[in-house]
Coordinates of C-alpha atoms in Angstrom, one line a residue:
X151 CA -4.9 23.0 -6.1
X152 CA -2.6 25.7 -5.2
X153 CA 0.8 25.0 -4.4
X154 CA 2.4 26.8 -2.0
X155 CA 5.9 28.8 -2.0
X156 CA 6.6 27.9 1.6
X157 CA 5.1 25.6 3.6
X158 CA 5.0 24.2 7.9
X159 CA 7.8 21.6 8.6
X160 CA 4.8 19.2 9.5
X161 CA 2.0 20.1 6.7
X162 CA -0.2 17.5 7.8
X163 CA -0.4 19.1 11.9
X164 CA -4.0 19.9 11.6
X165 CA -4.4 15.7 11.7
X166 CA -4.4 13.7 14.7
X167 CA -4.1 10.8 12.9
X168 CA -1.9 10.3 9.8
X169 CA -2.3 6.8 8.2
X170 CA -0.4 5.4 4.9
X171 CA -2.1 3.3 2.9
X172 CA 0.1 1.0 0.5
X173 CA -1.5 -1.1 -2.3
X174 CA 0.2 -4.2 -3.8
X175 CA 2.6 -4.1 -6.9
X176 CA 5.7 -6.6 -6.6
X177 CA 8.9 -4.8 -8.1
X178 CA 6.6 -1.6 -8.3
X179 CA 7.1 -0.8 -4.4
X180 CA 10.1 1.3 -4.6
X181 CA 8.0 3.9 -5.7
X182 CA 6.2 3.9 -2.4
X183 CA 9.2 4.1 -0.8
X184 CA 10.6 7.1 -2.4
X185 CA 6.8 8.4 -1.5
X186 CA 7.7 8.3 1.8
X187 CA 10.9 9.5 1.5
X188 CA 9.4 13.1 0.4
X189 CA 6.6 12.6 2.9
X190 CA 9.3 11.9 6.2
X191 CA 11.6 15.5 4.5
X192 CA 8.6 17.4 5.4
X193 CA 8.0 16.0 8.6
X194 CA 5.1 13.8 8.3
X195 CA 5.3 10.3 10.4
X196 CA 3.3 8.2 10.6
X197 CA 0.3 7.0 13.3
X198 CA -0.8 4.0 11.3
X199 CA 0.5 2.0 8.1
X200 CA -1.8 -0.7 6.5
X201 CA -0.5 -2.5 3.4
X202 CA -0.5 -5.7 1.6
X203 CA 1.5 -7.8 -0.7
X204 CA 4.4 -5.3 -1.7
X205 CA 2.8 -2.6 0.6
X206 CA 3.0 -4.9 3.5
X207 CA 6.4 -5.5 3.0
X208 CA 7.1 -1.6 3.0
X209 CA 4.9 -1.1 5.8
X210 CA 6.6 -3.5 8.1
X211 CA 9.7 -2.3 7.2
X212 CA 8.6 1.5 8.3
X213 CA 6.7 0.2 11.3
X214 CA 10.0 -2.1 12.5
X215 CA 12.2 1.0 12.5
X216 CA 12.4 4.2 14.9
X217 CA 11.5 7.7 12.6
X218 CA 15.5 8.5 11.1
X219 CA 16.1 4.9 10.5
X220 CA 13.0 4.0 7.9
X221 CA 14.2 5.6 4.9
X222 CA 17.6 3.9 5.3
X223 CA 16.1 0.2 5.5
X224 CA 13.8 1.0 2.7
X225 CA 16.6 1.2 1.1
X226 CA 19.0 -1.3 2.5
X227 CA 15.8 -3.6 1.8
X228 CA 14.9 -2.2 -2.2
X229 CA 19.2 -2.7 -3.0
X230 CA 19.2 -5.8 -1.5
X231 CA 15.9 -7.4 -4.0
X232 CA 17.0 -5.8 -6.8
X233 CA 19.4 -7.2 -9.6
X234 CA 22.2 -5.0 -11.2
X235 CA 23.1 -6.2 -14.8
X236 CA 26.2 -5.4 -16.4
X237 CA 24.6 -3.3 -19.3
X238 CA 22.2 -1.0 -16.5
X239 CA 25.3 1.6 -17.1
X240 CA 24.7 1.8 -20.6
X241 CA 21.1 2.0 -20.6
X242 CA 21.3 5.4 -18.0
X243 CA 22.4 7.3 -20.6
X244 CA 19.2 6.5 -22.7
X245 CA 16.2 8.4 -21.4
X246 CA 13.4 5.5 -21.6
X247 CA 14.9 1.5 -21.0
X248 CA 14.0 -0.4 -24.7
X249 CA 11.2 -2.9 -23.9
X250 CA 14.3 -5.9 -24.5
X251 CA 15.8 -4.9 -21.9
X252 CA 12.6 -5.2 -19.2
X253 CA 11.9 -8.2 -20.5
X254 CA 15.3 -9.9 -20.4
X255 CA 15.3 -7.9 -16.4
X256 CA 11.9 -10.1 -15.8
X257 CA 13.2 -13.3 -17.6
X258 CA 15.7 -13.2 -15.2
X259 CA 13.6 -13.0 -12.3
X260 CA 11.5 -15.4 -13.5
X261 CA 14.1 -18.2 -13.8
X262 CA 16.8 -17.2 -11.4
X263 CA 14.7 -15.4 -8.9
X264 CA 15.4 -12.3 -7.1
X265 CA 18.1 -12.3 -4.2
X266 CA 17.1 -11.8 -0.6
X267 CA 13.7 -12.6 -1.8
X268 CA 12.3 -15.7 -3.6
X269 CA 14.5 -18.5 -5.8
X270 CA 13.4 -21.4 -8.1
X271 CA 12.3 -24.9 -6.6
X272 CA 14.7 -26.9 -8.0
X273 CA 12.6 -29.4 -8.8
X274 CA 8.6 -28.2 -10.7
X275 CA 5.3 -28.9 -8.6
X276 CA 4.3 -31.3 -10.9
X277 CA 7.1 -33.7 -9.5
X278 CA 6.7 -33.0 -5.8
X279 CA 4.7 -34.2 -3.1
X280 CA 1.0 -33.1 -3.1
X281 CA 0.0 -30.8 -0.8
X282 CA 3.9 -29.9 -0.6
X283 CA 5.1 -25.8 -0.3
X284 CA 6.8 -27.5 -3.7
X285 CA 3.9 -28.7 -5.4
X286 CA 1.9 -25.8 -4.8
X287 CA 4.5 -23.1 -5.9
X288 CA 6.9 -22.3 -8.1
X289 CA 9.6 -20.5 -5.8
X290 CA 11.1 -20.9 -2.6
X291 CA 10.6 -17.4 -0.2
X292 CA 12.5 -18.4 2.8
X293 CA 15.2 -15.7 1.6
X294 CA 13.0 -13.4 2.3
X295 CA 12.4 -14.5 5.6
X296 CA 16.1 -13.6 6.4
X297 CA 15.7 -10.6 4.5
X298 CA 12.8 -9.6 6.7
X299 CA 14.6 -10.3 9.6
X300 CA 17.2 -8.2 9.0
X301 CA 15.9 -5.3 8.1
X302 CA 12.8 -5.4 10.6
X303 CA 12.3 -5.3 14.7
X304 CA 9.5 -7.2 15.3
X305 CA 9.6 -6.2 18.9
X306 CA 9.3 -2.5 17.8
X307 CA 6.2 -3.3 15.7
X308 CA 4.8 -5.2 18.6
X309 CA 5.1 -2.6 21.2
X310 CA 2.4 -0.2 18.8
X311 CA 4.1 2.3 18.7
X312 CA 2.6 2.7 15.0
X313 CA -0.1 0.8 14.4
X314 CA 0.6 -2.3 11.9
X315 CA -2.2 -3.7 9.9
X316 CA -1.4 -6.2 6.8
X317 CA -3.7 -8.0 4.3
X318 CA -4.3 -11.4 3.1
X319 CA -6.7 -13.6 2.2
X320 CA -7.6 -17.5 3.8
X321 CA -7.0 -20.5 1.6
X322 CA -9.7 -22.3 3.0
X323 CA -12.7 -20.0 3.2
X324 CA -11.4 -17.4 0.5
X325 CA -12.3 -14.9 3.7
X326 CA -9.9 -11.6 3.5
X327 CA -7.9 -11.2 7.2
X328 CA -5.8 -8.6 8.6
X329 CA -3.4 -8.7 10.9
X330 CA -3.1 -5.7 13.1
X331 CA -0.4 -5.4 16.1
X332 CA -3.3 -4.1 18.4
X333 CA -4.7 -7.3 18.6
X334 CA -2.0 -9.7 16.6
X335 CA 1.3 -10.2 17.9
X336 CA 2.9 -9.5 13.8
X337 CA 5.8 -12.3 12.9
X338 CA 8.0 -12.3 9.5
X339 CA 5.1 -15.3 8.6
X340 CA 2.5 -12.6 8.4
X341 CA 4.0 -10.1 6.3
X342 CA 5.1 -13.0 4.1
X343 CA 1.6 -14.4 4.1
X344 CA -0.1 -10.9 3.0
X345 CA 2.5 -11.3 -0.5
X346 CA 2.3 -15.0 -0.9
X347 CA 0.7 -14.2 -4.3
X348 CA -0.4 -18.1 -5.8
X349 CA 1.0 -19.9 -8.0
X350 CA 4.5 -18.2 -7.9
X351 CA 4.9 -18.2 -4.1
X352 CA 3.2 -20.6 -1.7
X353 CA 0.6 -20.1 1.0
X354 CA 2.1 -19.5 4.9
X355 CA 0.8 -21.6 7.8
X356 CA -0.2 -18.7 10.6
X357 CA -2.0 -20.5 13.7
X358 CA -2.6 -23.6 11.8
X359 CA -4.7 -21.8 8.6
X360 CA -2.9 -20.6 5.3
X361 CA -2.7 -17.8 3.7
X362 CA -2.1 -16.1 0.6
X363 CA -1.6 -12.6 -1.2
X364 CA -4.7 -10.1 0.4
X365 CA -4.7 -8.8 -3.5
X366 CA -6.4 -11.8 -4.4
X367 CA -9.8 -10.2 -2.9
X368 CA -8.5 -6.3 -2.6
X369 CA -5.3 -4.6 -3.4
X370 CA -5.6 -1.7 -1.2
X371 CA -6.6 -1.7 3.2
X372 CA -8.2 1.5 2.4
X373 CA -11.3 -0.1 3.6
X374 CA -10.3 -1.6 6.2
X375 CA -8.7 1.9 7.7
X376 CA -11.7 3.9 6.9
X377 CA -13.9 1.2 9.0
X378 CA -11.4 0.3 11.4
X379 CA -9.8 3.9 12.5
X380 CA -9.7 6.0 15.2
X381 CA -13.0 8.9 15.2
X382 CA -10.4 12.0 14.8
X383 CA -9.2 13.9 12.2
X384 CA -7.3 11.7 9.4
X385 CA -5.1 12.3 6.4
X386 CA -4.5 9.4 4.5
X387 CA -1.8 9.0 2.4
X388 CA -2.6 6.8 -0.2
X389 CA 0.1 4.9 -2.5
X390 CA -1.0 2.6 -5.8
X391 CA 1.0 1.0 -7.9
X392 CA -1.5 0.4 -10.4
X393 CA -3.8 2.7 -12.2
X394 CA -7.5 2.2 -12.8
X395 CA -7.3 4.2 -16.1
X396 CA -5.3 3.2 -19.4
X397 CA -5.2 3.3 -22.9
X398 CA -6.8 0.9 -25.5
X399 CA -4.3 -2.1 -25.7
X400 CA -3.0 -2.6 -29.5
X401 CA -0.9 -5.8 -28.8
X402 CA -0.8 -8.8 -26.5
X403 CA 1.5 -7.9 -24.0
X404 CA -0.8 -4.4 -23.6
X405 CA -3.7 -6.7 -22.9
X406 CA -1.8 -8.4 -20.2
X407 CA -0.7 -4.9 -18.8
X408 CA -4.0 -3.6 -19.0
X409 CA -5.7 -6.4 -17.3
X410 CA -3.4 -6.3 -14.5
X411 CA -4.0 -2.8 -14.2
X412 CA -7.9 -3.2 -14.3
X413 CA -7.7 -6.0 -11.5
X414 CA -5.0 -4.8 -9.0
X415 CA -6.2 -1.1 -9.1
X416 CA -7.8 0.9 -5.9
X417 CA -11.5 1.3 -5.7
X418 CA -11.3 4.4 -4.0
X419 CA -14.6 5.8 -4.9
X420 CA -16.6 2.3 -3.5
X421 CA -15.1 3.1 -0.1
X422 CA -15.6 6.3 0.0
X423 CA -19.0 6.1 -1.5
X424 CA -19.4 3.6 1.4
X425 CA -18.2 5.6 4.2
X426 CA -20.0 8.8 3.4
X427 CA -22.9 7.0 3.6
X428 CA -22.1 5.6 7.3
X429 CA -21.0 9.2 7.8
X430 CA -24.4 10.8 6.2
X431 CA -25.6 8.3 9.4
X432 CA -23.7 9.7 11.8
X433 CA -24.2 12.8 11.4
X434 CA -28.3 12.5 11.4
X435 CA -27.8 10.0 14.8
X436 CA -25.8 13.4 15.7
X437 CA -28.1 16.0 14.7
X438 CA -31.2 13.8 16.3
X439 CA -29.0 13.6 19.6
X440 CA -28.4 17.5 19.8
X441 CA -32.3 17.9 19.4
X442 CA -33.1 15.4 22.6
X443 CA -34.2 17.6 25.7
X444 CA -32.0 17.0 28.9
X445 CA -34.4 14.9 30.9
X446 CA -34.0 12.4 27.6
X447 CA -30.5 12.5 27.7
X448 CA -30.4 10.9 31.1
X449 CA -31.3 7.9 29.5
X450 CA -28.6 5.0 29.1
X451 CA -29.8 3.5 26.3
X452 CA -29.7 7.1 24.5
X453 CA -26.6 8.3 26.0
X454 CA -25.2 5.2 24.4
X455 CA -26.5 6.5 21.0
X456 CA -23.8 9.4 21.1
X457 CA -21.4 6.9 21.0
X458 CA -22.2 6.3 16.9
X459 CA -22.0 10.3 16.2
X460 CA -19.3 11.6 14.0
X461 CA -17.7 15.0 14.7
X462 CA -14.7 14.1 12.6
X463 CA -13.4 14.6 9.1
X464 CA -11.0 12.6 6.4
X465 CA -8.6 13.3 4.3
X466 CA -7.4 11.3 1.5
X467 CA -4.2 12.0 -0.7
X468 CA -4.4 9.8 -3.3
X469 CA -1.0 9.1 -5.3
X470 CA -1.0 6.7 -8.4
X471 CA 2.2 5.8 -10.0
X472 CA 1.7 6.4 -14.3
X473 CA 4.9 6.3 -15.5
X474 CA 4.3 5.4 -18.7
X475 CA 8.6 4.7 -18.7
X476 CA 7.8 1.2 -17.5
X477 CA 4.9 -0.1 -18.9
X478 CA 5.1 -3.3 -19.7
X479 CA 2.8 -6.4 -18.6
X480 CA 6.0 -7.4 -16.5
X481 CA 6.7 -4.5 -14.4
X482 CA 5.5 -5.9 -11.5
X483 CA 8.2 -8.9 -11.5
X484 CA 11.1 -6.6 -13.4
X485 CA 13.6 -6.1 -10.6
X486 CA 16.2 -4.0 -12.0
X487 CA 18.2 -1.9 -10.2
X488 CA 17.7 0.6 -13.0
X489 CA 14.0 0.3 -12.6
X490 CA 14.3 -0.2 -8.9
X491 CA 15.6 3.6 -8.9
X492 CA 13.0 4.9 -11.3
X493 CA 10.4 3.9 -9.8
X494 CA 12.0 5.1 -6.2
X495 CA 12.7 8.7 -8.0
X496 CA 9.3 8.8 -9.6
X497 CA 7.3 8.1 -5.8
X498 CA 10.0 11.0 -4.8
X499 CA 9.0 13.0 -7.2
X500 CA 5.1 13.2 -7.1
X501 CA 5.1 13.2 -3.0
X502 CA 7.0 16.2 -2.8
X503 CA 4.8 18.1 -5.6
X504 CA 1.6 16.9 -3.1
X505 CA 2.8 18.0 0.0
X506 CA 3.8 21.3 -1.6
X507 CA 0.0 21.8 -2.1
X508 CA -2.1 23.8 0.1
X509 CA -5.6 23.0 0.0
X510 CA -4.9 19.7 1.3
X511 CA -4.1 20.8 4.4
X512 CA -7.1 21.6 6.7
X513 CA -9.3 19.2 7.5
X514 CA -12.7 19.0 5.5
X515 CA -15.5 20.5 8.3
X516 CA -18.0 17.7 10.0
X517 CA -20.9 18.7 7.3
X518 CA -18.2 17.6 4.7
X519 CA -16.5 14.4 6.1
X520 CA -14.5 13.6 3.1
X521 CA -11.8 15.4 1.3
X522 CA -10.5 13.2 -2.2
X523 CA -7.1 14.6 -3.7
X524 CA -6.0 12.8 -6.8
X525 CA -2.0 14.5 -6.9
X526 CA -1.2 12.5 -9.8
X527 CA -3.9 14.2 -12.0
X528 CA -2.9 18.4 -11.9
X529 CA -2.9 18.2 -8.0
X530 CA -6.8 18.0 -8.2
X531 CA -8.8 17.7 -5.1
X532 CA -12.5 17.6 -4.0
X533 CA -14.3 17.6 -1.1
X534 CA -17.5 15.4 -1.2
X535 CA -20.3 16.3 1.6
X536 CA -22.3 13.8 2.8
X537 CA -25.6 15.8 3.1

């Protein structure tokens, strides 16, 4: 892609509808907030966040604030869940964290918990009452309630202003659910519900049915928003926290990394492979309408038919946090503040080289339908067409 010397204070105007998508990733988030850090400098808001686990924690966070304020309680929130040790001043001056010191940062998490977000049950499931929150989990998240609470107006998210939609997943059926503010009036239990990831956390009672983390089905809403939103042109603003590709592990801790990688990691060509081909659909339903003659189009039952046309196109920047800085099996549960800020600087980082980019900018035509940029690989893009 080419990047551009100067660019609009709004690069993304050509869109009616800007959407962030924000995948799942634990202690990994910060670096979708510092993506939207860069994004909100340039003057992109957005119309729609979807999230879940981590992302839905984020993207409550942006929803339940007015544009000026989101920044500041993503960071209010990210300080507040993340743990400052007395050597983190030491280890700045080094330009890569040893691998002791991540995993003494997520030992620490493990068995003290994370303040403002989840602590130990004082007693372990094995000795509590079944079908307790204490027998089926291993940490207590009412902090984060509070936490949620105070960094989040639920009445702002429930007057739609931006659309809200989080994932999770049904204990009982295993069926994947999201909770939108257009038709879900969106309470601190449902946020917590999309990141109740089993066994650490426990399952939250919404409506009289439990829930757990929405990454135990799919990491990412980006199917949900490309089936679910509005028929105008989109740009999508993808953020993952974990990266489909990877080296050969040589040790047991890569293998752990690795795995979690391969599991929580977007599928981004599946949905796009599956809405090109409802938007190859379209677009014949389209082309067949255009060739009706006007006494046919008088029709109900074919004027209704227009109604599944597509005259729209979709944009989707696709941003994938590599750092190779922090790989480690733990880095999702590794709250330093040290990495806290990397990971922040690094999302900073890589969304202000992709909105730099031109190419991105106009929306692909109807014929087209889909525009793919992966920013994170030489600020490559590709339009697919769905002829």
């Amino acid at each position: 892609m080419n990047i551009a010397a100067s660019f609009p204070e709004n690069p993304a105007s050509a869109y009616a509808q800007k959407v962030f998508v924000l995948q799942g990733g634990g202690a990994l988030g910060s670096y979708q907030a510092g993506a939207f850090e860069a994004l909100t400098e340039s003057g992109i808001e957005p119309d729609w966040i979807a999230g879940i686990s981590i992302g839905a924690i984020n993207a409550a966070i942006m929803a339940g604030n007015p544009p000026g304020h989101r920044v500041e309680k993503l960071k209010s929130f990210w300080n507040r869940v993340s743990v400052e040790f007395p050597v983190d001043w030491l280890m700045r001056r080094d330009a890569e964290p040893s691998r002791h010191y991540r995993a003494v940062s997520s030992w620490w998490a493990a068995l003290l918990g994370v303040p403002g977000f989840f602590t130990p049950r004082q007693a372990l499931p094995w000795f509590q009452r079944r079908g307790s929150a204490g027998a089926t989990s291993l940490y207590d998240t009412m902090p984060l309630r509070e936490t949620l609470l105070e960094h989040i107006d639920f009445d702002l998210i429930n007057s739609r202003a931006v659309r809200l939609s989080l994932g999770a997943v049904n204990v009982r059926t295993g069926n994947f659910a999201f909770f939108d503010n257009r038709d879900t009036k969106i309470t601190p239990e449902h946020v917590m519900a999309s990141g109740a990831l089993p066994p650490g956390f426990p399952a939250v009672e919404i409506d009289g049915q439990h829930y757990w983390d929405g990454g135990l089905v799919s990491n990412t809403p980006l199917s949900y928003v490309l089936a679910k939103g509005s028929e105008v042109n989109t740009v999508v603003f993808q953020v993952d926290l974990f990266s489909s590709t990877g080296s050969m592990p040589e040790d047991i801790e890569e293998v752990e990394e690795r795995r979690k990688d391969i599991t929580y990691s977007s599928r981004t060509r599946l949905n796009t492979d599956i809405f090109l081909e409802r938007h190859k659909l379209r677009r014949t339903i389209a082309d067949l309408y255009a060739r009706l003659p006007p006494e046919a189009l008088k029709d109900p039952a074919i004027r209704r038919m227009k109604r599944n046309c597509s005259d729209y196109g979709v944009t989707i920047i696709h941003l994938i946090y590599r750092s190779k800085q922090f790989q480690a099996h733990s880095k999702d549960y590794e709250f330093s503040a040290l990495s806290m800020h990397e990971h922040w600087n690094a999302g900073l980082r890589d969304a202000r080289q992709s909105v730099s980019a031109e190419d991105w900018r106009v929306p692909p035509t109807i014929q087209e339908g889909l525009a793919v940029y992966d920013m994170d690989r030489c600020m490559t893009g590709s339009k697919i067409a769905a002829e």
